[in-house]
XYZ file of C-alpha atoms in Angstrom:
238
model
C -0.031 -0.371 0.071
C 3.047 2.203 0.703
C 4.084 2.196 -2.568
C 0.571 2.897 -4.356
C 0.494 5.916 -2.126
C 3.770 6.940 -2.760
C 3.097 6.773 -6.690
C 0.075 8.388 -6.371
C 1.538 11.371 -4.369
C 4.709 11.816 -7.294
C 2.018 11.614 -9.932
C -0.432 14.415 -8.436
C 2.745 16.481 -7.695
C 3.773 16.001 -11.299
C 0.546 16.754 -12.552
C 0.014 20.071 -10.308
C 3.678 21.161 -10.925
C 3.750 20.595 -14.517
C 0.382 21.629 -15.403
C -0.174 24.406 -13.365
C 3.611 25.519 -13.888
C 2.927 25.773 -17.509
C 0.110 28.331 -16.662
C 2.221 30.251 -14.073
C 5.804 30.245 -15.621
C 5.043 29.876 -19.480
C 1.396 30.787 -20.706
C 2.336 34.293 -21.348
C 5.950 34.618 -21.224
C 7.281 36.805 -22.867
C 4.406 38.065 -24.515
C 4.194 35.346 -27.021
C 3.867 32.408 -24.604
C 2.624 29.162 -24.660
C -1.192 30.050 -24.405
C -4.331 28.222 -23.397
C -3.387 25.264 -25.952
C 0.142 25.106 -24.492
C -1.068 24.478 -20.868
C -3.921 22.191 -22.263
C -0.866 20.075 -23.769
C 1.159 20.305 -20.677
C -1.516 19.079 -18.531
C -2.304 16.063 -20.698
C 1.391 15.423 -20.940
C 1.565 15.281 -17.013
C -0.870 12.401 -16.943
C 0.256 10.705 -19.954
C 4.088 10.656 -18.928
C 3.124 9.657 -15.235
C 0.366 6.839 -16.122
C 3.186 5.420 -17.867
C 5.666 5.870 -15.259
C 3.829 4.657 -12.194
C 0.544 3.567 -13.413
C 1.452 -0.161 -13.006
C 2.053 0.651 -9.273
C -1.158 2.507 -8.202
C -3.464 2.499 -11.329
C -2.248 6.194 -11.910
C -5.303 7.980 -10.765
C -3.741 11.355 -9.453
C -7.162 12.480 -8.835
C -9.735 12.104 -6.312
C -12.504 12.116 -8.576
C -11.081 9.462 -10.611
C -10.465 7.314 -7.498
C -13.972 7.920 -6.765
C -15.462 6.725 -9.922
C -13.534 3.856 -10.398
C -14.663 2.420 -7.020
C -18.434 3.225 -7.940
C -17.592 1.225 -11.329
C -16.106 -1.690 -9.214
C -12.415 -1.197 -10.611
C -11.172 0.412 -7.149
C -11.335 -1.104 -3.669
C -13.586 1.526 -1.162
C -10.860 0.966 1.554
C -8.162 2.388 -0.346
C -10.237 5.667 -1.415
C -9.352 8.017 1.487
C -5.645 6.917 1.526
C -5.662 7.709 -2.257
C -7.221 11.182 -1.442
C -5.001 12.143 0.989
C -1.783 11.090 -1.110
C -3.561 13.146 -3.891
C -4.037 16.205 -2.229
C -0.678 16.196 -0.200
C 1.132 15.281 -3.548
C -0.512 18.134 -5.133
C 0.171 20.963 -2.483
C 3.711 19.905 -2.489
C 3.840 20.255 -6.236
C 2.101 23.536 -6.047
C 4.628 24.609 -3.123
C 7.598 24.082 -4.828
C 6.051 25.972 -8.001
C 5.404 28.869 -5.796
C 9.185 28.911 -4.568
C 10.202 29.153 -8.314
C 7.829 31.472 -9.413
C 8.257 33.829 -6.520
C 12.084 34.148 -7.459
C 11.195 36.693 -10.154
C 11.593 40.377 -8.758
C 8.106 41.035 -10.006
C 5.985 38.109 -8.819
C 2.719 38.565 -7.806
C 0.848 35.126 -7.153
C -2.684 36.405 -8.184
C -4.849 33.492 -9.173
C -1.778 31.173 -9.354
C -3.791 28.942 -11.922
C -6.468 28.274 -9.170
C -10.107 27.714 -10.436
C -13.209 29.906 -10.237
C -16.383 31.157 -11.642
C -17.666 34.567 -12.003
C -15.024 37.237 -11.398
C -12.694 34.138 -10.860
C -13.318 32.367 -14.291
C -11.160 33.541 -17.218
C -14.069 34.387 -19.308
C -16.377 35.423 -16.333
C -18.723 32.453 -16.563
C -21.458 31.987 -13.943
C -21.511 29.428 -11.159
C -24.155 27.219 -13.137
C -21.680 27.280 -15.930
C -18.992 26.303 -13.915
C -20.756 23.335 -12.573
C -22.286 22.034 -15.711
C -18.902 22.055 -17.399
C -17.011 20.551 -14.684
C -19.430 17.754 -14.213
C -20.033 17.170 -17.786
C -16.188 17.186 -18.503
C -15.282 14.943 -15.428
C -17.979 12.562 -16.750
C -16.550 12.088 -19.655
C -13.141 11.848 -18.485
C -14.431 8.919 -16.449
C -15.474 7.056 -19.648
C -12.227 7.546 -21.442
C -10.617 5.955 -18.424
C -12.727 3.090 -17.602
C -12.930 2.335 -21.398
C -9.132 3.007 -22.134
C -8.428 0.515 -19.431
C -10.828 -2.019 -19.851
C -9.679 -5.439 -21.047
C -11.109 -5.129 -24.709
C -9.291 -2.032 -25.193
C -5.973 -2.257 -27.308
C -3.169 -2.647 -24.671
C -0.788 -0.091 -23.764
C -2.374 2.643 -25.169
C -4.658 3.536 -22.197
C -2.217 6.674 -20.721
C -2.275 7.706 -24.222
C -5.916 8.080 -24.727
C -6.310 9.553 -20.931
C -3.445 12.269 -21.466
C -5.115 12.993 -24.871
C -8.884 13.292 -23.195
C -7.277 15.784 -20.454
C -5.780 17.861 -23.258
C -9.217 18.007 -24.798
C -10.856 18.759 -21.649
C -8.515 21.429 -21.059
C -9.206 23.023 -24.594
C -12.832 23.331 -23.903
C -12.824 24.664 -20.241
C -9.907 26.747 -19.611
C -12.020 29.450 -20.635
C -14.878 28.453 -18.139
C -13.210 27.364 -15.014
C -9.595 27.339 -15.816
C -10.303 23.698 -15.930
C -10.539 21.512 -12.929
C -12.187 17.857 -13.171
C -9.658 17.240 -10.176
C -10.315 18.341 -6.627
C -6.267 17.541 -5.959
C -5.197 20.281 -8.391
C -7.934 23.065 -7.543
C -6.791 22.518 -3.503
C -3.315 22.856 -4.407
C -3.568 25.977 -6.477
C -5.912 27.929 -4.181
C -3.832 27.472 -1.042
C -1.338 29.959 -3.043
C -3.626 31.859 -4.703
C -4.430 35.925 -3.541
C -7.830 35.623 -4.555
C -11.127 34.128 -3.073
C -10.221 30.846 -4.895
C -10.368 28.984 -1.629
C -14.078 30.328 -1.048
C -15.168 28.884 -4.321
C -13.092 25.687 -3.683
C -16.144 23.703 -2.532
C -17.430 23.683 -6.440
C -14.477 21.960 -7.492
C -14.899 19.181 -5.222
C -18.639 18.541 -5.623
C -18.844 18.930 -9.468
C -15.589 16.573 -10.042
C -16.845 14.164 -7.883
C -20.478 14.175 -9.093
C -19.163 14.001 -12.926
C -16.937 10.975 -12.057
C -19.896 9.177 -9.995
C -22.062 10.119 -13.221
C -19.421 8.815 -15.587
C -18.869 5.733 -14.017
C -22.569 4.827 -13.453
C -23.079 5.483 -17.326
C -20.182 3.147 -18.132
C -21.355 0.336 -15.579
C -24.741 0.114 -16.437
C -24.894 1.287 -20.123
C -21.516 0.421 -21.905
C -19.471 -1.733 -19.787
C -18.645 -4.927 -21.867
C -19.151 -8.149 -19.813
C -15.559 -9.234 -20.258
C -14.166 -5.708 -19.504
C -14.617 -6.223 -15.469
C -11.641 -6.222 -13.471
C -10.385 -4.301 -10.213
C -8.058 -1.243 -10.491
C -5.442 -0.409 -9.604
C -3.759 -2.807 -12.142
C -1.803 -0.221 -14.320
C -2.390 0.230 -17.950
């Protein structure tokens, strides 16, 4: 169990450090930085690379909503859910802390939003709370469908991380303007802790919506889509 939790810690560390780091350090630097598309790709690459690196140890969740959805789908043990959540939140927070130390080394550094998530005034496009709820639930549900399908026994072997990483890239391309993209409560918590905005006050939505979306995606897969030969218990890796 300790190796599984360590894998989840380092995987979530990498996701937050790499994904949020691309937004904080590179998105607008100098004037022609990597932009939204580059940040979206960075988040996808963090999951893809760590899923290949440690997915065989822990299943490569790196996200409380993913762990929750896999448990509902019967692909993950309920007794391991809370320990996974703790490892993911602590790992994400460690990633954000290292990023903060690096970013604050710039003379004119201001944390500002620090790649945190939000709605209303904290949404990049000033989208409403309802819009944020709907997009986070919908995209997390879709993410779980991709994960469950790409890691089922009927899927081509070895391609799970690639499909999952590309799905997360697509999710960010859609929703960065709406919420700055969460679909991951650990990622949202980590960034909110260092933001100089009301991100912590809005954090509830970025736990409730991804968990609801994860549950919805798992139920859709379990009752409508899952082939009978695809059932197996996670984590087994990819």
